[in-house]
Coordinates of C-alpha atoms in Angstrom, one line a residue:
Chain A
M1 CA 11.6 127.8 -79.3
R2 CA 14.8 126.9 -80.4
Y3 CA 14.6 123.7 -78.8
I4 CA 11.5 122.7 -80.7
K5 CA 13.4 124.1 -84.2
E6 CA 16.4 121.4 -83.2
I7 CA 14.1 118.8 -82.8
A8 CA 11.9 119.5 -85.6
L9 CA 14.8 119.7 -87.5
F10 CA 16.0 116.2 -86.4
L11 CA 12.7 114.8 -86.5
G12 CA 12.3 116.3 -90.2
A13 CA 15.6 114.2 -91.5
L14 CA 14.5 111.3 -89.4
L15 CA 11.2 111.3 -91.2
F16 CA 13.1 111.5 -94.6
L17 CA 15.3 108.1 -93.6
S18 CA 11.6 106.2 -92.8
P19 CA 12.1 104.1 -95.6
V20 CA 15.4 102.8 -94.4
Y21 CA 12.8 102.4 -91.2
I22 CA 10.3 100.3 -93.4
M23 CA 12.8 98.1 -94.7
V24 CA 14.4 97.0 -91.4
V25 CA 11.0 96.9 -89.4
N26 CA 9.6 94.1 -92.0
S27 CA 12.9 92.2 -92.6
F28 CA 12.4 91.0 -89.1
K29 CA 8.2 90.2 -89.8
N30 CA 6.7 87.3 -90.5
R31 CA 4.0 87.2 -93.5
Q32 CA 1.0 87.9 -91.1
E33 CA 2.5 90.7 -89.0
L34 CA 3.8 92.1 -92.4
Y35 CA 0.3 92.6 -93.6
E36 CA -1.3 93.6 -90.7
N37 CA 0.9 96.8 -89.9
V38 CA 4.0 97.7 -92.0
M39 CA 4.9 100.5 -90.1
A40 CA 4.9 98.8 -86.6
L41 CA 7.7 97.7 -85.1
P42 CA 8.5 93.3 -85.2
Q43 CA 7.2 92.0 -81.9
E44 CA 10.4 89.6 -82.3
F45 CA 13.6 90.2 -83.6
S46 CA 14.2 87.1 -85.2
F47 CA 17.3 86.4 -88.1
Q48 CA 15.6 83.6 -90.1
Y49 CA 15.2 85.9 -92.8
Y50 CA 18.3 87.5 -92.8
V51 CA 19.8 84.1 -92.7
G52 CA 17.6 82.7 -95.6
A53 CA 18.6 85.8 -97.7
M54 CA 22.7 85.8 -97.2
E55 CA 22.0 82.0 -98.4
K56 CA 20.3 82.3 -101.2
M57 CA 22.4 85.8 -102.5
D58 CA 25.7 84.1 -101.8
F59 CA 25.9 87.2 -99.5
L60 CA 29.2 86.9 -98.5
N61 CA 30.7 85.8 -102.1
A62 CA 28.8 88.8 -103.2
L63 CA 30.4 91.3 -100.9
T64 CA 33.9 89.5 -101.2
N65 CA 33.4 90.5 -105.2
S66 CA 32.3 93.5 -104.3
L67 CA 35.2 94.5 -102.2
I68 CA 37.7 93.0 -104.6
I69 CA 36.8 95.0 -107.6
T70 CA 36.2 98.2 -106.0
I71 CA 39.2 98.2 -104.1
T72 CA 41.3 97.1 -107.1
A73 CA 39.8 99.7 -109.6
T74 CA 40.1 102.4 -107.4
V75 CA 43.6 101.7 -107.2
F76 CA 44.1 101.4 -110.3
V77 CA 42.3 104.5 -111.1
V78 CA 44.1 106.4 -108.6
I79 CA 47.8 105.3 -109.6
L80 CA 47.5 105.6 -113.7
S81 CA 45.4 108.3 -113.4
S82 CA 47.6 110.6 -111.5
M83 CA 50.4 109.6 -112.7
T84 CA 48.6 110.5 -116.4
A85 CA 47.4 113.9 -115.2
W86 CA 50.6 114.8 -113.9
M87 CA 52.8 114.3 -116.9
L88 CA 50.0 116.1 -119.4
A89 CA 49.9 119.0 -116.9
R90 CA 53.7 119.5 -117.2
S91 CA 54.5 118.5 -120.6
N92 CA 52.7 121.6 -122.3
N93 CA 52.8 120.4 -125.9
W94 CA 49.7 119.6 -128.5
V95 CA 50.0 115.8 -128.0
S96 CA 49.3 116.4 -124.3
K97 CA 46.6 119.0 -124.8
I98 CA 45.1 116.7 -127.3
I99 CA 44.8 113.5 -125.3
F100 CA 43.8 116.2 -122.2
M101 CA 40.9 117.4 -124.6
T102 CA 39.8 113.8 -125.1
F103 CA 39.7 112.6 -121.8
I104 CA 37.5 115.5 -121.1
A105 CA 35.2 115.4 -124.4
T106 CA 34.4 111.4 -123.5
M107 CA 33.2 112.3 -120.4
L108 CA 30.2 113.3 -122.2
I109 CA 29.8 109.8 -123.7
P110 CA 26.4 108.2 -121.8
F111 CA 27.3 104.4 -120.8
Q112 CA 24.0 103.4 -123.2
T113 CA 26.2 104.4 -126.5
L114 CA 29.1 102.5 -125.5
M115 CA 27.4 98.9 -123.6
M116 CA 26.8 96.9 -126.9
P117 CA 30.0 97.6 -129.0
L118 CA 32.3 97.6 -125.6
V119 CA 31.1 94.0 -125.2
Q120 CA 31.1 93.0 -128.7
F121 CA 34.9 94.4 -128.9
M122 CA 36.1 92.4 -125.4
S123 CA 34.4 89.2 -126.6
T124 CA 36.9 89.7 -129.8
I125 CA 39.8 90.3 -127.5
S126 CA 39.1 87.7 -125.6
N127 CA 38.4 85.3 -128.7
T128 CA 41.5 86.8 -130.8
L129 CA 44.2 87.6 -128.4
G130 CA 43.1 84.9 -125.8
I131 CA 42.9 87.6 -123.0
P132 CA 40.1 86.5 -120.8
M133 CA 38.0 89.9 -120.6
I134 CA 34.6 88.8 -120.5
N135 CA 33.5 86.9 -117.3
T136 CA 36.4 87.9 -115.2
R137 CA 37.2 90.3 -112.4
G138 CA 40.0 91.0 -114.2
G139 CA 38.2 92.0 -117.3
L140 CA 35.6 94.2 -115.2
I141 CA 38.3 95.9 -113.3
Y142 CA 40.1 97.0 -116.5
M143 CA 36.5 98.4 -118.3
H144 CA 35.8 100.1 -114.5
V145 CA 39.6 101.9 -114.9
G146 CA 38.5 103.0 -118.5
F147 CA 35.2 104.5 -117.8
N148 CA 36.0 106.3 -114.4
S149 CA 39.8 107.5 -115.6
G150 CA 38.1 110.9 -117.5
M151 CA 36.7 112.3 -114.1
A152 CA 39.9 111.4 -112.2
V153 CA 42.5 112.8 -114.8
F154 CA 40.3 116.0 -114.9
L155 CA 40.5 116.2 -111.0
Y156 CA 44.2 115.8 -110.8
H157 CA 45.5 118.0 -113.7
G158 CA 43.3 120.8 -112.5
F159 CA 44.5 120.4 -108.7
V160 CA 48.5 119.9 -110.2
R161 CA 47.7 123.2 -112.4
A162 CA 46.5 125.3 -109.6
T163 CA 48.1 123.7 -106.3
I164 CA 51.9 122.1 -107.0
P165 CA 54.9 124.0 -107.1
T166 CA 56.9 123.4 -110.2
S167 CA 60.1 124.4 -107.8
L168 CA 60.0 122.2 -105.7
E169 CA 59.8 119.0 -108.6
E170 CA 63.0 120.8 -110.1
A171 CA 64.9 120.6 -106.7
A172 CA 64.1 117.0 -106.7
L173 CA 65.5 116.4 -110.1
I174 CA 68.9 118.3 -109.8
D175 CA 69.2 116.1 -106.6
G176 CA 69.4 113.2 -108.9
A177 CA 65.7 111.8 -108.7
N178 CA 64.6 110.3 -112.2
R179 CA 60.8 111.1 -113.1
F180 CA 59.8 108.1 -111.4
T181 CA 60.9 108.7 -107.8
Q182 CA 60.2 112.7 -108.5
F183 CA 56.4 111.6 -109.1
W184 CA 56.4 109.4 -106.0
R185 CA 58.1 110.9 -103.4
I186 CA 57.7 114.8 -103.8
V187 CA 54.3 114.9 -105.9
F188 CA 51.9 112.2 -105.2
P189 CA 52.0 113.2 -101.5
M190 CA 50.6 116.6 -101.9
L191 CA 47.7 115.5 -104.4
K192 CA 46.6 114.0 -101.2
P193 CA 43.8 116.2 -100.9
I194 CA 41.8 115.1 -104.3
T195 CA 43.0 111.7 -104.0
V196 CA 40.8 111.5 -101.5
T197 CA 38.2 113.1 -103.2
V198 CA 39.2 110.5 -106.3
I199 CA 38.7 107.8 -104.2
I200 CA 35.4 108.6 -103.0
L201 CA 33.7 109.3 -106.1
N202 CA 35.3 106.1 -107.9
V203 CA 34.2 103.6 -104.7
I204 CA 30.5 105.2 -104.5
Q205 CA 30.7 104.8 -108.7
I206 CA 32.5 101.4 -109.0
W207 CA 30.5 100.1 -106.0
N208 CA 27.0 100.7 -107.1
D209 CA 27.5 100.4 -110.7
F210 CA 24.9 97.6 -111.9
L211 CA 24.7 97.5 -115.9
L212 CA 28.5 97.4 -116.3
P213 CA 28.9 94.0 -114.3
S214 CA 25.5 92.8 -115.8
L215 CA 26.9 92.9 -119.2
V216 CA 30.2 91.7 -118.3
L217 CA 29.8 89.0 -115.9
S218 CA 28.0 85.7 -116.5
D219 CA 29.1 83.3 -113.6
T220 CA 26.7 83.2 -110.6
A221 CA 30.2 83.0 -108.5
L222 CA 31.5 86.3 -109.7
R223 CA 28.1 88.5 -109.2
T224 CA 29.1 91.8 -107.4
I225 CA 26.2 93.1 -104.5
P226 CA 24.4 95.3 -107.1
L227 CA 24.2 91.8 -109.5
S228 CA 23.0 89.5 -106.8
T229 CA 20.4 91.7 -105.4
F230 CA 19.2 92.0 -108.8
Y231 CA 19.2 87.9 -109.2
F232 CA 18.0 87.5 -105.8
F233 CA 14.7 90.4 -105.7
G234 CA 13.6 89.0 -108.9
E235 CA 12.9 85.3 -107.2
F236 CA 11.4 86.8 -103.9
T237 CA 9.0 90.0 -104.7
I238 CA 6.2 87.8 -103.0
Q239 CA 8.7 87.1 -99.8
W240 CA 8.8 90.7 -98.8
N241 CA 10.3 90.2 -95.2
M242 CA 13.0 87.9 -96.9
A243 CA 13.6 90.5 -99.8
M244 CA 13.8 93.7 -97.0
A245 CA 16.6 91.5 -95.2
G246 CA 18.3 90.8 -98.3
L247 CA 18.2 94.5 -99.1
T248 CA 19.2 95.7 -95.5
L249 CA 22.3 93.2 -95.7
T250 CA 23.5 95.1 -99.0
V251 CA 22.8 98.8 -97.3
I252 CA 25.1 97.9 -94.2
P253 CA 28.3 97.8 -96.1
V254 CA 27.3 101.3 -97.4
I255 CA 26.5 103.1 -93.7
I256 CA 30.0 101.5 -92.4
F257 CA 31.3 103.5 -94.8
Y258 CA 29.5 106.7 -94.3
L259 CA 30.4 106.9 -90.8
F260 CA 33.9 106.2 -91.3
A261 CA 34.1 108.9 -94.0
Q262 CA 31.2 111.0 -93.7
K263 CA 33.4 114.7 -94.0
H264 CA 35.3 113.4 -97.0
I265 CA 32.3 112.0 -98.8
I266 CA 30.2 115.4 -98.4
K267 CA 33.6 117.2 -99.3
G268 CA 34.1 115.1 -102.3
I269 CA 30.7 114.6 -103.6
G270 CA 30.6 118.6 -103.3
E271 CA 34.0 119.2 -105.5
G272 CA 33.5 116.5 -107.9
A273 CA 30.2 117.7 -108.8
V274 CA 31.3 121.8 -109.0
K275 CA 34.3 121.2 -111.3
Chain B
M1 CA 69.8 112.0 -125.3
A2 CA 68.0 113.7 -122.9
N3 CA 65.1 114.0 -125.4
R4 CA 64.9 110.3 -125.7
M5 CA 64.8 109.8 -122.1
T6 CA 62.2 112.4 -121.8
K7 CA 60.1 110.6 -124.2
G8 CA 60.5 107.5 -122.5
W9 CA 59.4 108.7 -119.4
Y10 CA 56.4 110.5 -120.8
L11 CA 55.2 107.4 -122.3
F12 CA 56.0 105.6 -119.1
F13 CA 53.6 107.6 -117.4
T14 CA 51.1 108.2 -119.7
L15 CA 51.2 104.9 -121.8
P16 CA 49.0 102.0 -119.6
L17 CA 46.1 104.5 -119.0
L18 CA 46.0 105.7 -122.6
I19 CA 45.9 101.9 -123.6
I20 CA 42.9 101.1 -121.5
F21 CA 41.2 104.5 -122.3
V22 CA 41.5 103.8 -125.7
T23 CA 40.2 100.5 -125.7
V24 CA 37.1 100.6 -123.1
V25 CA 36.1 104.4 -124.6
I26 CA 37.4 105.3 -127.5
I27 CA 37.4 102.2 -130.1
P28 CA 33.9 101.1 -128.4
F29 CA 32.7 104.9 -129.5
L30 CA 33.3 104.9 -133.0
M31 CA 32.6 100.6 -133.4
G32 CA 28.8 102.3 -132.3
I33 CA 29.0 104.9 -134.5
Y34 CA 29.8 101.8 -137.2
Y35 CA 27.4 99.6 -136.0
S36 CA 24.5 102.3 -136.3
F37 CA 24.9 101.9 -140.2
F38 CA 23.9 98.1 -140.0
D39 CA 20.7 95.8 -139.6
W40 CA 21.9 93.1 -137.2
D41 CA 20.8 90.5 -134.5
G42 CA 23.9 90.5 -132.3
I43 CA 24.2 86.5 -133.1
R44 CA 27.9 86.3 -134.7
A45 CA 27.0 83.6 -137.4
N46 CA 24.2 85.8 -138.8
P47 CA 25.5 88.5 -141.0
M48 CA 25.7 92.1 -141.0
V49 CA 23.8 94.1 -143.3
F50 CA 24.5 97.6 -144.8
V51 CA 21.4 99.8 -144.5
G52 CA 23.3 103.3 -144.6
L53 CA 21.4 105.9 -142.5
E54 CA 18.1 103.7 -142.6
N55 CA 18.1 103.2 -138.8
Y56 CA 18.4 107.1 -138.0
G57 CA 15.5 107.5 -140.7
Q58 CA 13.2 105.1 -139.1
L59 CA 13.4 106.6 -135.5
L60 CA 10.7 108.7 -136.1
G61 CA 8.1 106.2 -137.0
D62 CA 8.9 103.7 -134.1
T63 CA 6.3 104.7 -131.5
R64 CA 8.0 103.4 -128.7
F65 CA 10.8 105.1 -129.6
I66 CA 8.9 108.6 -129.4
D67 CA 6.5 107.7 -126.4
S68 CA 9.7 106.9 -124.3
A69 CA 11.5 110.0 -125.4
W70 CA 8.1 111.8 -124.3
V71 CA 8.0 110.4 -121.0
T72 CA 12.0 111.0 -120.5
V73 CA 11.2 114.7 -121.1
K74 CA 8.3 114.8 -118.9
F75 CA 9.8 112.6 -116.1
T76 CA 13.3 115.1 -116.4
I77 CA 11.1 118.6 -116.3
L78 CA 9.3 116.9 -113.2
A79 CA 12.4 115.8 -111.4
V80 CA 14.1 118.7 -112.4
I81 CA 11.6 121.4 -110.7
T82 CA 11.1 119.1 -107.4
V83 CA 14.9 117.8 -107.0
N84 CA 16.0 121.3 -107.1
I85 CA 13.3 122.8 -105.0
I86 CA 14.1 120.3 -102.2
G87 CA 17.7 120.6 -102.6
V88 CA 16.9 124.6 -101.8
A89 CA 14.8 124.3 -99.0
F90 CA 16.8 121.5 -97.1
A91 CA 20.2 123.7 -98.1
L92 CA 18.6 126.6 -96.1
L93 CA 17.3 124.5 -93.3
V94 CA 20.5 123.0 -92.6
T95 CA 22.6 126.1 -93.1
T96 CA 20.6 127.7 -89.7
S97 CA 22.3 128.4 -86.5
L98 CA 20.9 125.1 -85.1
R99 CA 23.2 122.8 -83.3
T100 CA 21.7 119.4 -85.5
V101 CA 22.4 121.1 -88.9
N102 CA 25.4 118.4 -89.0
A103 CA 23.4 115.5 -87.8
A104 CA 20.0 116.6 -90.4
R105 CA 23.1 117.2 -93.2
A106 CA 24.4 113.7 -92.6
M107 CA 21.0 112.2 -92.7
L108 CA 19.4 113.8 -95.8
F109 CA 22.2 112.9 -97.8
M110 CA 22.4 109.9 -97.2
P111 CA 20.0 107.9 -99.6
N112 CA 22.5 109.3 -102.2
L113 CA 25.0 106.8 -101.0
I114 CA 22.8 103.6 -101.6
G115 CA 23.1 102.5 -105.2
G116 CA 20.1 103.2 -107.7
L117 CA 18.9 99.9 -107.9
I118 CA 18.7 99.1 -104.2
L119 CA 16.9 102.4 -103.8
G120 CA 14.1 101.2 -106.4
Y121 CA 14.0 98.2 -104.8
I122 CA 13.0 99.7 -101.1
W123 CA 10.8 101.9 -102.9
Q124 CA 9.0 99.2 -105.1
F125 CA 7.9 97.3 -101.8
I126 CA 6.8 101.1 -100.5
F127 CA 4.7 102.0 -103.3
S128 CA 3.5 98.7 -104.2
D129 CA 2.4 96.5 -101.0
A130 CA 3.2 98.5 -98.1
F131 CA 0.7 101.6 -99.5
K132 CA -1.8 99.0 -100.3
I133 CA -1.6 97.9 -96.6
I134 CA -1.8 101.5 -95.2
G135 CA -4.7 102.3 -97.6
E136 CA -6.3 99.3 -96.6
A137 CA -5.8 99.7 -92.8
T138 CA -6.5 103.4 -92.3
G139 CA -9.2 104.1 -95.6
F140 CA -7.0 106.9 -97.4
D141 CA -6.9 104.7 -100.7
S142 CA -7.2 107.8 -102.6
V143 CA -3.3 108.6 -101.8
F144 CA -2.3 104.9 -100.4
F145 CA -3.1 102.4 -103.3
N146 CA -0.3 100.9 -105.4
W147 CA 1.2 103.7 -107.8
L148 CA 3.1 101.6 -109.5
L149 CA 0.2 99.9 -111.8
D150 CA -1.1 103.0 -112.9
P151 CA 1.0 104.8 -115.7
D152 CA 0.8 108.2 -114.8
Y153 CA 1.2 107.4 -110.8
A154 CA 4.2 104.9 -111.9
L155 CA 6.2 108.3 -113.5
Y156 CA 5.4 110.0 -110.3
A157 CA 6.9 107.1 -108.4
L158 CA 9.7 107.4 -110.2
V159 CA 10.2 111.0 -109.7
F160 CA 9.8 110.8 -106.1
V161 CA 12.4 108.2 -105.7
F162 CA 14.5 110.2 -107.8
T163 CA 14.2 113.1 -105.8
W164 CA 14.8 111.3 -102.7
Q165 CA 18.2 109.9 -104.0
M166 CA 19.3 113.2 -105.5
A167 CA 17.8 116.1 -103.2
G168 CA 20.4 115.4 -100.7
Y169 CA 23.0 115.6 -103.3
M170 CA 21.9 119.0 -104.6
M171 CA 21.8 120.0 -101.2
I172 CA 25.5 119.6 -100.8
I173 CA 26.0 121.9 -103.9
Y174 CA 23.5 124.7 -102.5
I175 CA 24.8 124.8 -99.0
T176 CA 28.3 125.8 -100.6
G177 CA 26.6 128.7 -102.3
I178 CA 24.8 129.7 -99.1
Q179 CA 27.9 129.9 -97.1
G180 CA 29.8 132.1 -100.0
I181 CA 27.1 134.7 -99.5
S182 CA 29.0 137.5 -98.0
N183 CA 27.4 138.1 -94.3
D184 CA 27.7 141.7 -94.6
I185 CA 24.9 141.6 -96.9
I186 CA 22.6 139.8 -95.0
E187 CA 23.3 141.9 -91.6
A188 CA 22.8 145.1 -93.9
S189 CA 19.4 143.5 -95.1
V190 CA 18.9 142.8 -91.1
I191 CA 19.2 146.1 -90.4
D192 CA 17.6 147.6 -93.1
G193 CA 14.6 145.9 -91.4
A194 CA 14.0 143.0 -94.4
G195 CA 11.8 139.9 -93.0
Y196 CA 12.9 136.6 -93.6
W197 CA 11.0 135.8 -96.8
Q198 CA 11.9 139.4 -98.5
R199 CA 15.7 138.2 -97.7
L200 CA 15.2 135.2 -99.3
R201 CA 13.5 136.5 -102.6
K202 CA 15.5 139.4 -102.6
I203 CA 19.0 138.6 -101.3
I204 CA 19.5 134.5 -100.9
L205 CA 17.9 133.3 -104.1
P206 CA 19.2 135.7 -106.9
L207 CA 23.0 135.3 -105.0
L208 CA 22.5 131.3 -105.4
M209 CA 22.3 131.9 -109.3
P210 CA 25.6 130.0 -109.9
S211 CA 24.5 127.2 -107.9
F212 CA 21.2 126.9 -110.0
T213 CA 22.7 126.6 -112.7
I214 CA 24.9 123.7 -112.0
C215 CA 22.5 121.8 -110.1
L216 CA 19.8 122.3 -113.1
F217 CA 21.9 121.0 -115.7
L218 CA 23.7 118.4 -113.1
T219 CA 19.5 117.1 -112.5
L220 CA 19.0 117.6 -116.3
S221 CA 21.9 115.3 -117.3
F222 CA 21.3 112.5 -114.4
G223 CA 17.7 112.8 -114.7
F224 CA 18.2 112.5 -118.7
K225 CA 20.3 109.5 -118.3
I226 CA 18.5 107.1 -115.1
Y227 CA 18.6 103.7 -115.5
D228 CA 19.2 102.0 -112.5
V229 CA 15.9 103.2 -110.5
N230 CA 13.9 102.9 -113.7
L231 CA 14.7 99.0 -114.0
S232 CA 14.1 98.4 -110.1
L233 CA 11.2 100.4 -109.1
T234 CA 9.2 100.2 -112.4
G235 CA 11.1 97.9 -114.7
G236 CA 9.8 100.3 -117.4
G237 CA 6.0 99.2 -116.5
P238 CA 3.0 99.1 -116.6
V239 CA 3.1 98.3 -120.5
N240 CA 6.3 100.2 -121.0
K241 CA 4.4 103.4 -119.9
T242 CA 7.6 104.3 -118.0
E243 CA 10.3 102.8 -120.2
L244 CA 13.0 106.0 -120.3
F245 CA 15.5 106.7 -122.9
A246 CA 18.1 104.7 -121.3
L247 CA 16.3 101.6 -120.5
H248 CA 14.4 101.6 -123.6
I249 CA 18.2 101.8 -125.7
Y250 CA 19.1 98.4 -123.4
N251 CA 15.8 96.5 -124.2
E252 CA 16.5 97.5 -128.1
I253 CA 19.4 96.0 -128.4
F254 CA 19.5 93.2 -125.9
G255 CA 15.8 92.5 -125.2
Y256 CA 14.6 92.6 -128.8
G257 CA 18.1 91.7 -130.4
N258 CA 18.0 94.9 -132.7
Y259 CA 21.8 95.6 -132.2
G260 CA 22.0 98.2 -135.1
F261 CA 18.5 100.1 -134.4
G262 CA 19.2 99.9 -130.8
Q263 CA 22.6 101.2 -131.3
A264 CA 21.4 104.3 -133.5
K265 CA 19.2 104.9 -130.7
A266 CA 22.0 104.9 -128.3
V267 CA 24.1 107.4 -130.5
V268 CA 21.1 109.8 -130.7
F269 CA 21.1 109.6 -126.9
F270 CA 24.7 110.5 -127.4
V271 CA 23.8 113.6 -129.4
I272 CA 21.3 115.0 -126.8
V273 CA 23.3 114.3 -123.7
A274 CA 26.2 116.1 -125.2
A275 CA 24.1 118.7 -126.2
V276 CA 22.4 119.2 -123.3
T277 CA 26.1 119.0 -121.2
L278 CA 27.9 121.4 -123.6
T279 CA 24.9 124.1 -123.3
Q280 CA 25.8 124.3 -119.4
V281 CA 29.4 124.4 -119.8
Y282 CA 28.8 127.6 -122.4
I283 CA 25.9 129.2 -120.0
T284 CA 28.4 128.7 -117.1
K285 CA 31.8 129.9 -118.6
K286 CA 29.5 132.9 -119.8
R287 CA 28.1 133.6 -116.4
E288 CA 31.7 133.6 -114.7
V289 CA 33.1 136.2 -117.2
E290 CA 30.2 138.6 -116.5
M291 CA 31.0 138.0 -112.6

């Protein structure tokens, strides 16, 4: 009985993932085979649609863009948010309180409320100050950092308040360390658990984001994976095998990330949601 | 001198992020409210005409807006129900003593990691062509037909995919809730002879109330703001019948070029989302005090 339950649970979970199966098997089938039976395994594994999809999506380029943008933006979110949150948590004055409340309050604003004026404002900066915010990786990273820092500041702030003892920090100051070394040598290493959560939440959010890059990037060479998927899919909806091969390609990096960081991801998602 | 030093460090630590934050979030937010009082087509050479509150006044007479609001509410209600029922069911299944629970958890959560855009495309294939092919092959064409061509079924398809995406997420939160229930209570109920269903109804579900509040409002807020899946699965179709709020705002601004009017809708959208979220915070806080 117990074994039946074990197997039933496992098979049930597998069945839940059947859309992934449908995507993968049909990425290998030719048109006729696909229309004969969508559920069957392919008769042969030919990678011709993958080769085609990679070329059409400019996949390696999109992967590189996505990696650069996600990693850089996440690093900046971690560095800037942890520094800011620590300073806000440790300086207990009204300025800090107002800044912190503003960070939290703006988490309520849906992206759709900001998108049009944001693009207008960023174009104005590009045109008047000559800082290239629109249609550059740097500009997109800048905006990702702005949108994702509120949540990160909130998580770091709570963690600093709850778990970091001030006595350790003060001891370092007495030993002649300045604020900078005090933070990076003493405080930041102790923030590690929450840093992992912040990294996970940001990587997932920024990697999958479609709307912001679609508004900011127009150059085809700068496209991230969701962007190139969008344009690719618009072109190939009739050729399902090619489309499925393209989608499979985009899911592979996510699965690799999941295999490596599964425990952290599930923990991070839970913590990010409950707080 | 010491004071100046502290101030200097304060700015050093906070100013970089504050500049980014103000330019990306605060200024566009204020500009957005400003734009909503104007009639403008988004072309810089064309004049912005001040119309005061007229954009807001026109909202109620805009049938596309009302239709979109109504279908968004319908979607959100359906989605909140299905996501949470399935989320709880998953959580109950994977908190048993079976050895495969960890693998099951990992698999059930996985769809949440794949971006909404890509999820929508995978399911677009399934609901349109795969369903049609299965229907023709098996004869069950009352279930297996192209869901995306029918306005009602296209909405159900959206609920279905959203549930597939979010159930695993909510499962994680419910698992934490279930693991928080003390074993003593469960054991006591076993000794008293309570069956599984009785235990579930009288003990486990009532004790899960805090998790319910969190999940209810998370799904409410995610559901209301859905964009990526909407865009890739139905694109708002057939004939705008599944154009949910976020997509509607995008189309009004960038599709129809009604920058001022669309921005007024975006501001209303913010007010609704903020009201829902603040209600959640209020209820959660109140509950915490009671507990």
